[in-house]
Short mmCIF file of C-alpha atoms in Angstrom, two decimals:
data_model
loop_
_atom_site.label_atom_id
_atom_site.label_comp_id
_atom_site.label_asym_id
_atom_site.label_seq_id
_atom_site.Cartn_x
_atom_site.Cartn_y
_atom_site.Cartn_z
CA MET A 1 -8.91 -0.26 50.41
CA LEU A 2 -10.18 2.91 52.05
CA ARG A 3 -8.71 5.61 49.81
CA THR A 4 -10.39 8.80 50.91
CA ALA A 5 -12.05 10.73 53.68
CA LEU A 6 -15.13 9.73 55.57
CA THR A 7 -15.38 13.28 56.84
CA ALA A 8 -18.07 14.22 54.47
CA ALA A 9 -20.19 11.36 55.74
CA LEU A 10 -19.11 11.83 59.36
CA THR A 11 19.59 -18.36 76.56
CA ALA A 12 21.63 -19.11 78.29
CA ALA A 13 23.16 -18.09 74.88
CA ALA A 14 24.25 -14.98 73.04
CA LEU A 15 25.42 -14.49 69.49
CA LEU A 16 25.76 -11.94 66.79
CA VAL A 17 23.19 -12.68 64.09
CA PRO A 18 24.00 -11.13 60.71
CA VAL A 19 21.71 -11.60 57.75
CA PRO A 20 23.81 -13.71 55.37
CA THR A 21 23.09 -14.50 51.76
CA ALA A 22 20.35 -17.01 51.06
CA GLY A 23 21.44 -20.60 51.13
CA SER A 24 24.28 -20.16 53.63
CA ALA A 25 24.58 -23.03 56.08
CA PRO A 26 23.50 -22.24 59.63
CA PRO A 27 26.47 -22.67 61.95
CA ALA A 28 26.27 -24.62 65.18
CA VAL A 29 26.23 -22.28 68.14
CA PRO A 30 27.59 -23.41 71.52
CA ALA A 31 25.80 -22.29 74.66
CA VAL A 32 27.61 -19.56 76.59
CA SER A 33 26.77 -17.48 79.59
CA ALA A 34 24.26 -14.79 78.74
CA PRO A 35 25.35 -11.27 79.65
CA THR A 36 23.08 -8.84 81.42
CA VAL A 37 21.14 -6.86 78.83
CA SER A 38 19.45 -3.53 79.44
CA VAL A 39 16.14 -3.45 77.57
CA PRO A 40 13.25 -0.98 77.39
CA PRO A 41 10.07 -1.60 79.33
CA ALA A 42 7.50 -3.73 77.56
CA SER A 43 4.63 -1.97 75.82
CA VAL A 44 2.21 -4.81 76.53
CA PRO A 45 1.40 -5.21 80.24
CA PRO A 46 1.06 -8.73 81.60
CA ASP A 47 -2.64 -8.20 82.33
CA ALA A 48 -3.52 -7.26 78.74
CA GLY A 49 -4.70 -10.81 78.10
CA ALA A 50 -8.38 -9.92 77.70
CA ILE A 51 -7.76 -10.15 73.96
CA PRO A 52 -6.67 -13.68 73.03
CA ARG A 53 -3.56 -14.32 71.00
CA LEU A 54 -3.68 -15.98 67.62
CA THR A 55 -2.37 -19.57 67.76
CA ASP A 56 -1.43 -22.39 65.44
CA ARG A 57 -2.53 -26.00 65.67
CA GLN A 58 0.40 -26.78 68.00
CA GLY A 59 -0.73 -24.07 70.40
CA ARG A 60 2.12 -21.67 69.67
CA GLU A 61 1.20 -17.98 69.97
CA LEU A 62 1.56 -16.28 66.60
CA THR A 63 2.36 -12.79 65.37
CA LEU A 64 1.61 -12.10 61.71
CA ARG A 65 3.40 -9.22 60.02
CA GLY A 66 3.33 -8.59 56.32
CA TRP A 67 1.62 -6.82 53.47
CA ASN A 68 -1.27 -7.04 51.07
CA VAL A 69 -0.43 -8.53 47.68
CA GLU A 70 -2.72 -7.69 44.79
CA ASP A 71 -3.39 -7.41 41.10
CA LYS A 72 -6.46 -5.24 40.59
CA THR A 73 -5.64 -4.43 36.98
CA HIS A 74 -5.54 -7.77 35.16
CA ARG A 75 -8.58 -10.00 34.60
CA GLY A 76 -9.46 -13.24 32.87
CA GLU A 77 -6.46 -14.94 31.32
CA ALA A 78 -4.13 -12.26 32.70
CA ALA A 79 -5.53 -12.34 36.25
CA LEU A 80 -2.89 -12.25 39.01
CA SER A 81 -0.10 -11.92 36.45
CA ALA A 82 1.29 -8.90 38.30
CA VAL A 83 1.88 -11.02 41.44
CA THR A 84 5.22 -12.79 41.06
CA GLU A 85 7.68 -14.80 43.06
CA ARG A 86 9.59 -11.58 43.67
CA HIS A 87 6.83 -10.35 45.98
CA PHE A 88 7.26 -13.25 48.38
CA ARG A 89 11.04 -13.42 48.10
CA ASP A 90 11.28 -9.73 48.97
CA LEU A 91 8.71 -9.98 51.78
CA ARG A 92 10.73 -12.74 53.40
CA ALA A 93 14.04 -10.93 52.84
CA HIS A 94 12.68 -7.94 54.78
CA GLY A 95 11.52 -10.11 57.67
CA PHE A 96 7.82 -10.42 56.79
CA GLY A 97 6.07 -13.79 56.84
CA PHE A 98 2.45 -12.88 56.05
CA ALA A 99 0.56 -11.84 52.91
CA ARG A 100 -3.08 -10.90 52.42
CA LEU A 101 -3.84 -12.00 48.87
CA LEU A 102 -6.67 -10.21 47.07
CA VAL A 103 -8.96 -12.46 45.01
CA PHE A 104 -12.11 -11.45 43.17
CA TRP A 105 -15.48 -13.16 42.91
CA ASP A 106 -15.96 -11.68 39.41
CA ASP A 107 -12.90 -13.64 38.22
CA LEU A 108 -13.83 -16.79 40.11
CA GLU A 109 -17.42 -16.96 38.82
CA PRO A 110 -17.76 -14.83 35.67
CA GLU A 111 -21.18 -16.38 34.93
CA PRO A 112 -23.67 -17.85 37.40
CA GLY A 113 -22.58 -21.35 38.37
CA ARG A 114 -19.52 -21.36 36.07
CA TYR A 115 -16.32 -21.32 38.10
CA SER A 116 -13.05 -20.54 36.40
CA THR A 117 -10.58 -23.40 36.75
CA GLY A 118 -8.01 -21.13 35.13
CA TYR A 119 -8.39 -18.58 37.91
CA LEU A 120 -8.10 -21.28 40.56
CA ARG A 121 -4.85 -22.43 38.94
CA LYS A 122 -3.56 -18.87 39.02
CA ILE A 123 -4.31 -18.72 42.74
CA ASP A 124 -2.45 -22.03 43.11
CA ARG A 125 0.60 -20.51 41.42
CA VAL A 126 0.64 -17.57 43.84
CA LEU A 127 0.19 -19.85 46.84
CA ASP A 128 3.05 -22.06 45.64
CA CYS A 129 5.30 -18.98 45.46
CA ALA A 130 4.33 -18.04 49.00
CA ALA A 131 4.99 -21.56 50.28
CA ARG A 132 8.50 -21.54 48.80
CA TYR A 133 9.35 -18.61 51.08
CA ASP A 134 7.36 -19.81 54.09
CA VAL A 135 4.88 -16.94 53.86
CA ARG A 136 1.45 -17.49 55.42
CA VAL A 137 -1.38 -16.34 53.17
CA LEU A 138 -4.75 -14.88 54.07
CA ILE A 139 -7.10 -15.18 51.08
CA ASP A 140 -9.17 -12.00 50.92
CA ALA A 141 -12.49 -11.94 49.02
CA HIS A 142 -11.98 -8.38 47.90
CA GLN A 143 -14.45 -5.81 46.69
CA ASP A 144 -14.01 -2.13 45.92
CA VAL A 145 -17.24 -0.17 45.40
CA PHE A 146 -19.04 -3.51 45.15
CA GLY A 147 -17.68 -4.62 41.78
CA PRO A 148 -17.35 -4.26 38.01
CA ALA A 149 -20.87 -2.89 37.58
CA PHE A 150 -19.46 0.33 39.06
CA GLY A 151 -16.04 0.19 37.42
CA HIS A 152 -14.17 -1.69 40.15
CA ARG A 153 -13.60 -5.30 41.22
CA GLY A 154 -15.47 -7.73 43.44
CA VAL A 155 -19.06 -8.94 43.14
CA PRO A 156 -19.89 -10.03 39.56
CA VAL A 157 -22.18 -7.93 37.39
CA TRP A 158 -24.69 -10.76 37.28
CA ALA A 159 -25.00 -10.58 41.10
CA THR A 160 -25.42 -6.78 41.18
CA ARG A 161 -28.97 -5.50 41.63
CA THR A 162 -29.66 -1.78 41.86
CA ASP A 163 -33.44 -1.47 41.30
CA GLY A 164 -32.63 1.17 38.73
CA LEU A 165 -31.22 3.61 41.29
CA PRO A 166 -28.66 6.13 40.04
CA PHE A 167 -24.89 5.87 40.14
CA THR A 168 -22.58 8.79 39.47
CA PRO A 169 -18.84 7.99 39.25
CA HIS A 170 -16.41 9.99 41.38
CA PRO A 171 -13.10 9.53 39.53
CA ASP A 172 -11.05 11.39 42.13
CA ASP A 173 -12.86 10.07 45.20
CA CYS A 174 -13.79 6.44 44.79
CA PHE A 175 -14.88 6.04 48.40
CA ALA A 176 -17.61 8.60 47.78
CA GLU A 177 -19.04 6.07 45.32
CA TYR A 178 -20.04 3.84 48.23
CA PHE A 179 -22.65 6.47 49.06
CA GLU A 180 -24.26 6.35 45.62
CA PRO A 181 -27.81 4.93 45.84
CA ALA A 182 -27.18 2.14 43.33
CA VAL A 183 -24.12 0.87 45.23
CA GLN A 184 -25.89 0.94 48.57
CA ARG A 185 -28.88 -0.94 47.17
CA ALA A 186 -26.57 -3.56 45.64
CA PHE A 187 -25.20 -4.31 49.11
CA THR A 188 -28.73 -4.65 50.48
CA HIS A 189 -29.63 -7.22 47.82
CA LEU A 190 -26.40 -9.16 48.47
CA TYR A 191 -27.26 -9.41 52.15
CA GLU A 192 -31.00 -10.04 51.78
CA ASP A 193 -31.73 -11.92 48.52
CA ALA A 194 -31.83 -15.67 49.09
CA ASP A 195 -30.34 -16.58 45.69
CA LEU A 196 -27.44 -14.16 46.11
CA ARG A 197 -26.80 -15.44 49.61
CA ARG A 198 -26.58 -18.98 48.21
CA ALA A 199 -24.34 -17.87 45.35
CA GLN A 200 -21.89 -16.06 47.63
CA ALA A 201 -21.71 -19.04 49.99
CA GLU A 202 -21.21 -21.48 47.11
CA ALA A 203 -18.40 -19.35 45.67
CA TRP A 204 -16.63 -19.53 49.03
CA ARG A 205 -17.28 -23.28 49.21
CA VAL A 206 -15.69 -23.78 45.77
CA LEU A 207 -12.68 -21.64 46.62
CA ALA A 208 -12.09 -23.19 50.04
CA ARG A 209 -12.48 -26.70 48.69
CA HIS A 210 -9.84 -25.97 46.07
CA VAL A 211 -7.18 -24.43 48.35
CA ALA A 212 -7.86 -26.30 51.61
CA GLY A 213 -4.76 -28.05 52.81
CA HIS A 214 -2.33 -25.92 50.80
CA PRO A 215 0.65 -25.28 53.08
CA ALA A 216 0.56 -21.53 52.50
CA VAL A 217 -3.13 -21.01 53.35
CA PHE A 218 -3.62 -19.61 56.83
CA GLY A 219 -7.10 -18.17 56.65
CA TYR A 220 -9.92 -16.55 54.72
CA ASP A 221 -11.05 -12.91 54.89
CA LEU A 222 -14.74 -13.34 54.07
CA ILE A 223 -15.33 -9.92 52.50
CA ASN A 224 -13.28 -6.76 52.23
CA GLU A 225 -14.62 -3.52 53.74
CA PRO A 226 -18.34 -4.30 53.58
CA MET A 227 -20.71 -1.38 53.37
CA GLY A 228 -24.49 -1.03 53.17
CA GLU A 229 -27.54 1.18 52.84
CA PRO A 230 -28.49 3.71 55.53
CA ARG A 231 -32.14 4.16 56.37
CA ALA A 232 -33.90 7.49 56.40
CA GLY A 233 -32.83 9.52 59.41
CA GLU A 234 -29.78 7.37 60.27
CA ASP A 235 -26.39 9.00 60.64
CA LEU A 236 -23.39 7.04 59.46
CA PRO A 237 -22.38 5.49 62.82
CA ALA A 238 -25.95 4.34 63.51
CA ALA A 239 -26.28 2.90 60.01
CA ALA A 240 -22.95 1.09 60.29
CA HIS A 241 -23.91 -0.38 63.67
CA ARG A 242 -27.23 -1.70 62.31
CA ILE A 243 -25.69 -3.06 59.09
CA GLU A 244 -23.00 -4.86 61.08
CA ARG A 245 -25.49 -6.31 63.56
CA GLU A 246 -28.38 -7.22 61.26
CA GLN A 247 -26.72 -7.95 57.91
CA LEU A 248 -22.99 -8.63 58.30
CA THR A 249 -23.26 -10.95 61.30
CA PRO A 250 -25.73 -13.34 59.58
CA MET A 251 -23.67 -13.16 56.39
CA TYR A 252 -20.47 -14.11 58.24
CA ASN A 253 -22.22 -17.06 59.86
CA ARG A 254 -23.48 -18.25 56.46
CA LEU A 255 -20.05 -17.92 54.88
CA ALA A 256 -18.36 -19.59 57.86
CA ASP A 257 -20.63 -22.61 57.38
CA ALA A 258 -19.76 -22.69 53.68
CA VAL A 259 -16.02 -22.56 54.30
CA ARG A 260 -16.19 -25.15 57.06
CA SER A 261 -17.84 -27.63 54.69
CA ALA A 262 -14.49 -27.64 52.86
CA ASP A 263 -11.82 -26.51 55.35
CA ARG A 264 -12.07 -27.27 59.06
CA ASP A 265 -8.72 -25.83 60.06
CA ALA A 266 -8.07 -22.34 58.66
CA TRP A 267 -8.87 -19.13 60.52
CA LEU A 268 -11.85 -17.02 59.43
CA PHE A 269 -11.31 -13.24 59.35
CA VAL A 270 -14.31 -10.94 59.70
CA GLU A 271 -14.32 -7.19 59.10
CA PRO A 272 -16.52 -4.37 60.34
CA THR A 273 -17.49 -1.54 58.03
CA PRO A 274 -14.74 1.05 57.44
CA VAL A 275 -16.58 3.39 59.82
CA VAL A 276 -14.42 1.86 62.57
CA GLY A 277 -11.71 4.19 61.27
CA GLU A 278 -13.65 7.05 62.80
CA GLY A 279 -13.31 5.51 66.27
CA VAL A 280 -16.78 3.92 66.20
CA PRO A 281 -17.03 0.48 67.90
CA THR A 282 -18.52 -2.19 65.66
CA GLY A 283 -22.04 -3.56 65.98
CA LEU A 284 -20.97 -7.02 64.81
CA GLY A 285 -22.39 -9.90 66.80
CA ARG A 286 -20.94 -13.32 67.51
CA VAL A 287 -19.73 -15.44 64.62
CA ASP A 288 -20.31 -19.03 65.68
CA ASP A 289 -16.96 -20.57 64.87
CA PRO A 290 -14.03 -21.47 67.15
CA LYS A 291 -11.40 -19.86 64.87
CA VAL A 292 -12.56 -16.31 64.19
CA VAL A 293 -10.25 -13.29 63.86
CA TYR A 294 -11.51 -9.72 64.08
CA ALA A 295 -9.87 -7.94 61.13
CA PRO A 296 -10.57 -4.18 61.04
CA HIS A 297 -8.66 -1.77 58.85
CA PHE A 298 -6.60 1.08 60.25
CA TYR A 299 -7.04 4.19 58.11
CA ASN A 300 -7.24 7.83 59.12
CA THR A 301 -9.67 10.13 57.34
CA ALA A 302 -7.35 13.12 57.11
CA MET A 303 -4.28 11.18 56.03
CA GLU A 304 -6.27 9.32 53.37
CA ALA A 305 -7.14 12.74 51.96
CA GLY A 306 -3.42 13.67 51.85
CA ALA A 307 -2.86 15.39 55.20
CA ASP A 308 0.17 14.84 57.39
CA TYR A 309 -0.08 12.98 60.70
CA ASP A 310 -1.26 15.07 63.64
CA PRO A 311 -0.43 13.24 66.88
CA GLY A 312 -2.31 15.87 68.87
CA ALA A 313 -5.60 14.86 67.24
CA GLY A 314 -5.60 11.61 69.24
CA TRP A 315 -6.81 9.50 66.33
CA ILE A 316 -4.70 6.43 67.10
CA GLU A 317 -5.86 6.43 70.72
CA ALA A 318 -9.53 6.79 69.72
CA TYR A 319 -9.21 4.03 67.14
CA GLU A 320 -7.58 1.69 69.63
CA ARG A 321 -10.31 2.27 72.22
CA ALA A 322 -12.99 1.48 69.62
CA VAL A 323 -11.32 -1.56 68.10
CA VAL A 324 -10.62 -3.47 71.31
CA GLU A 325 -14.29 -3.64 72.37
CA TYR A 326 -15.33 -6.43 70.01
CA PRO A 327 -12.43 -8.83 70.66
CA ARG A 328 -12.77 -8.36 74.41
CA ARG A 329 -16.49 -9.04 74.29
CA TYR A 330 -16.30 -12.16 72.13
CA GLY A 331 -12.84 -13.45 73.03
CA VAL A 332 -11.27 -13.39 69.57
CA PRO A 333 -7.81 -12.27 68.39
CA VAL A 334 -7.24 -9.17 66.25
CA VAL A 335 -5.27 -8.86 63.02
CA VAL A 336 -5.44 -5.53 61.18
CA GLY A 337 -5.95 -6.36 57.51
CA GLU A 338 -4.90 -3.06 55.92
CA TRP A 339 -3.16 0.11 57.01
CA GLY A 340 -0.81 2.80 55.82
CA PRO A 341 -1.12 6.32 54.36
CA PRO A 342 -0.95 7.12 50.65
CA ASP A 343 1.90 9.62 51.12
CA SER A 344 4.55 8.42 53.55
CA SER A 345 7.00 11.18 52.67
CA LEU A 346 5.32 13.93 54.71
CA PRO A 347 7.32 15.30 57.67
CA GLY A 348 5.16 13.72 60.38
CA MET A 349 5.11 10.23 58.92
CA GLY A 350 8.13 9.01 60.85
CA ARG A 351 6.23 9.80 64.06
CA PHE A 352 3.10 8.17 62.59
CA TYR A 353 4.81 4.88 61.85
CA ARG A 354 6.42 4.75 65.29
CA ASP A 355 3.10 5.52 67.03
CA ALA A 356 1.16 3.13 64.83
CA MET A 357 3.58 0.25 65.32
CA ALA A 358 3.51 0.75 69.09
CA SER A 359 -0.30 0.80 69.10
CA LEU A 360 -0.68 -2.25 66.89
CA SER A 361 1.70 -4.15 69.14
CA ARG A 362 -0.49 -3.45 72.17
CA TYR A 363 -3.63 -5.28 71.08
CA THR A 364 -3.18 -7.14 67.80
CA SER A 365 -1.72 -10.47 66.80
CA GLY A 366 -0.42 -8.83 63.67
CA TRP A 367 -1.15 -6.80 60.57
CA ALA A 368 -0.86 -6.55 56.80
CA GLY A 369 0.24 -3.19 55.43
CA TYR A 370 -1.18 -1.81 52.22
CA VAL A 371 0.41 -2.65 49.79
CA TRP A 372 3.51 -4.60 48.71
CA CYS A 373 4.08 -3.19 45.25
CA TYR A 374 6.94 -1.55 43.42
CA GLY A 375 6.19 2.11 42.73
CA GLY A 376 4.67 5.18 44.37
CA GLY A 377 1.62 6.02 46.45
CA TYR A 378 0.64 3.22 48.78
CA CYS A 379 3.46 0.94 47.57
CA ALA A 380 5.77 -0.31 50.32
CA VAL A 381 8.85 -0.19 48.09
CA ASP A 382 10.01 1.57 44.95
CA GLY A 383 10.95 -0.01 41.65
CA SER A 384 14.37 -1.00 42.95
CA GLY A 385 12.86 -2.75 45.98
CA ALA A 386 13.98 -0.11 48.51
CA PHE A 387 11.50 1.00 51.14
CA ARG A 388 9.64 4.19 50.38
CA PRO A 389 10.07 6.99 52.96
CA HIS A 390 9.49 5.92 56.57
CA LYS A 391 8.08 2.51 55.61
CA GLU A 392 11.32 0.88 56.73
CA LEU A 393 9.97 1.49 60.24
CA THR A 394 7.56 -1.41 59.72
CA ALA A 395 10.50 -3.83 59.56
CA GLU A 396 11.20 -4.68 63.20
CA PRO A 397 12.38 -7.78 65.02
CA TYR A 398 9.42 -9.80 66.27
CA ALA A 399 8.44 -13.34 67.23
CA PRO A 400 6.29 -15.03 64.55
CA SER A 401 5.70 -18.00 66.85
CA VAL A 402 6.20 -18.41 70.59
CA ALA A 403 6.23 -21.84 72.19
CA GLY A 404 4.53 -20.65 75.33
CA THR A 405 2.54 -17.73 76.71
CA VAL A 406 3.65 -14.20 75.81
CA ARG A 407 3.91 -11.96 78.87
CA SER A 408 5.13 -8.87 77.02
CA ALA A 409 6.70 -7.82 73.74
CA SER A 410 8.01 -4.44 72.61
CA TYR A 411 10.45 -2.73 70.30
CA ASP A 412 12.23 0.57 70.94
CA PRO A 413 13.08 1.94 67.47
CA GLU A 414 15.40 4.63 68.85
CA ALA A 415 17.51 2.18 70.85
CA GLY A 416 17.08 -0.63 68.33
CA VAL A 417 16.11 -3.13 71.03
CA TYR A 418 13.33 -5.72 70.93
CA ARG A 419 12.27 -7.44 74.13
CA LEU A 420 10.14 -10.57 74.50
CA VAL A 421 9.13 -12.14 77.80
CA TYR A 422 7.26 -15.45 77.78
CA ARG A 423 6.63 -18.55 79.84
CA ALA A 424 7.68 -21.64 77.92
CA ALA A 425 4.97 -24.25 77.37
CA ARG A 426 5.09 -27.31 79.60
CA ASN A 427 3.96 -29.54 76.76
CA GLY A 428 4.24 -29.46 73.00
CA PRO A 429 6.71 -27.44 70.90
CA ARG A 430 9.72 -25.93 72.63
CA VAL A 431 11.10 -23.72 69.83
CA THR A 432 10.27 -20.02 69.59
CA GLU A 433 11.00 -18.27 66.29
CA LEU A 434 12.41 -14.76 65.90
CA SER A 435 12.26 -12.79 62.66
CA LEU A 436 15.02 -10.24 62.09
CA PRO A 437 15.10 -7.50 59.44
CA PRO A 438 18.18 -7.07 57.25
CA GLY A 439 21.21 -5.94 59.23
CA ARG A 440 23.20 -7.17 62.20
CA TRP A 441 21.35 -8.14 65.36
CA ARG A 442 22.63 -9.46 68.66
CA VAL A 443 20.24 -11.95 70.28
CA THR A 444 20.47 -12.80 73.97
CA ALA A 445 18.19 -14.94 76.12
CA ASP A 446 18.17 -17.00 79.28
CA ALA A 447 17.68 -20.05 77.06
CA VAL A 448 19.47 -21.56 74.07
CA VAL A 449 19.70 -19.34 70.97
CA LEU A 450 20.25 -20.84 67.53
CA ARG A 451 20.55 -19.31 64.11
CA THR A 452 19.05 -21.51 61.40
CA ALA A 453 18.34 -19.31 58.37
CA PRO A 454 18.91 -15.79 57.05
CA GLY A 455 16.95 -13.29 59.10
CA GLN A 456 15.84 -15.82 61.70
CA ALA A 457 16.85 -17.02 65.13
CA TRP A 458 15.34 -19.66 67.38
CA ILE A 459 14.99 -19.90 71.15
CA VAL A 460 14.89 -23.31 72.82
CA ALA A 461 13.71 -23.16 76.43
CA ALA A 462 13.07 -25.70 79.15
CA PRO A 463 9.37 -26.50 79.72
CA GLY A 464 7.62 -24.07 82.06
CA ARG A 465 10.57 -21.71 82.30
CA ASP A 466 10.18 -17.91 82.30
CA VAL A 467 12.24 -16.61 79.38
CA THR A 468 13.45 -13.11 78.54
CA VAL A 469 14.77 -12.50 75.02
CA ALA A 470 16.49 -9.32 73.87
CA VAL A 471 17.42 -8.47 70.28
CA ARG A 472 19.78 -5.54 69.87
CA ARG A 473 20.73 -3.81 66.64
CA GLY A 474 24.41 -3.66 65.71
#
């Protein structure tokens, strides 16, 4: 998680759809004539298809929306104990169907070649909880400041090589620790040393072999926020571009091969360095796999340091311009793996969340906010489970799966109207799923609308038909 500034370094049917209590039986809904519905213009133009959509094995176009789920505190026998069924029950109750689950190599392989079956069982428990609530899980191989050798989590101590270079902790600015010589050299050894390359790939092979086929597993994020070691005379953007091109790209191809030896189906998520947050396009090259997702993080330097959102600074626009280059070049979908400020209570944060949600809807197939926990700071909700200030704006109607080709999709938070336009597939699945936040929502479409579960509605359209769906609050 990027926690500080980089500045120093640079229907024919209509019905009212309430959200009933869990377990209520879905009523049968007769088809009626659909009224005319006034909806806002779509934010995604029909010709924005240069970036592919994420799909499932049936060919449905997917939108993932959810949150990171983590336990960075507990290790060993207590690992993942802070992640409970409540996380997934509450995610689903708020309309989210996606979780990015943090796992740590230091827990998986505490000694070279010794993999913890206990830790794998703990991952199983979390995945089982997610499956009970139909939450798709992205398994994230997480590191913060490389790992425990520097007081954090991630790469085991036994796989950390520093060549005796110095490390000075920065208790109030952990991101500054990435620029310590020992940390930077540790990344270089991870990327370049043959035995560490093999160890990292084998750890992924063991993990993927264990969880492959679990109904909750959607994909694998191969490493969180990778960094590296600048060369003499390089500024940060130049160093990031070289590291991404010469070290991360080969690493991702190695790890993709390792995962594919165990799991042929899941999506592989690849990240650039966090420098992308400064509006710098990535230097990543092609990852030779048919199911790759580009997964940058969406953090603003000033806001990470505690500042309020300044829409006049143009940060969101600069970030968007930088991020779309890679997926357009290589034809891969985008899912933002982390985003959200540490202090959402500042006066401009309502505007930030509205602008951010609109931007993310323009070019991504989804996102995972940071972080679904019960407290302050980055937490999505407080101890009672209520959204922290302005974070309720992340809970919008959306279409998790569309049985066809999305032409446009948008939500107007002021009017409380979501609009989806798609062409129904001529073959394969016919059912499009809508996810609805808590509250009362009226769904109309020039196709059949059904309610089947709390917070959900389904659209059934004739093959090849152009369909317009509107979801209105109240």
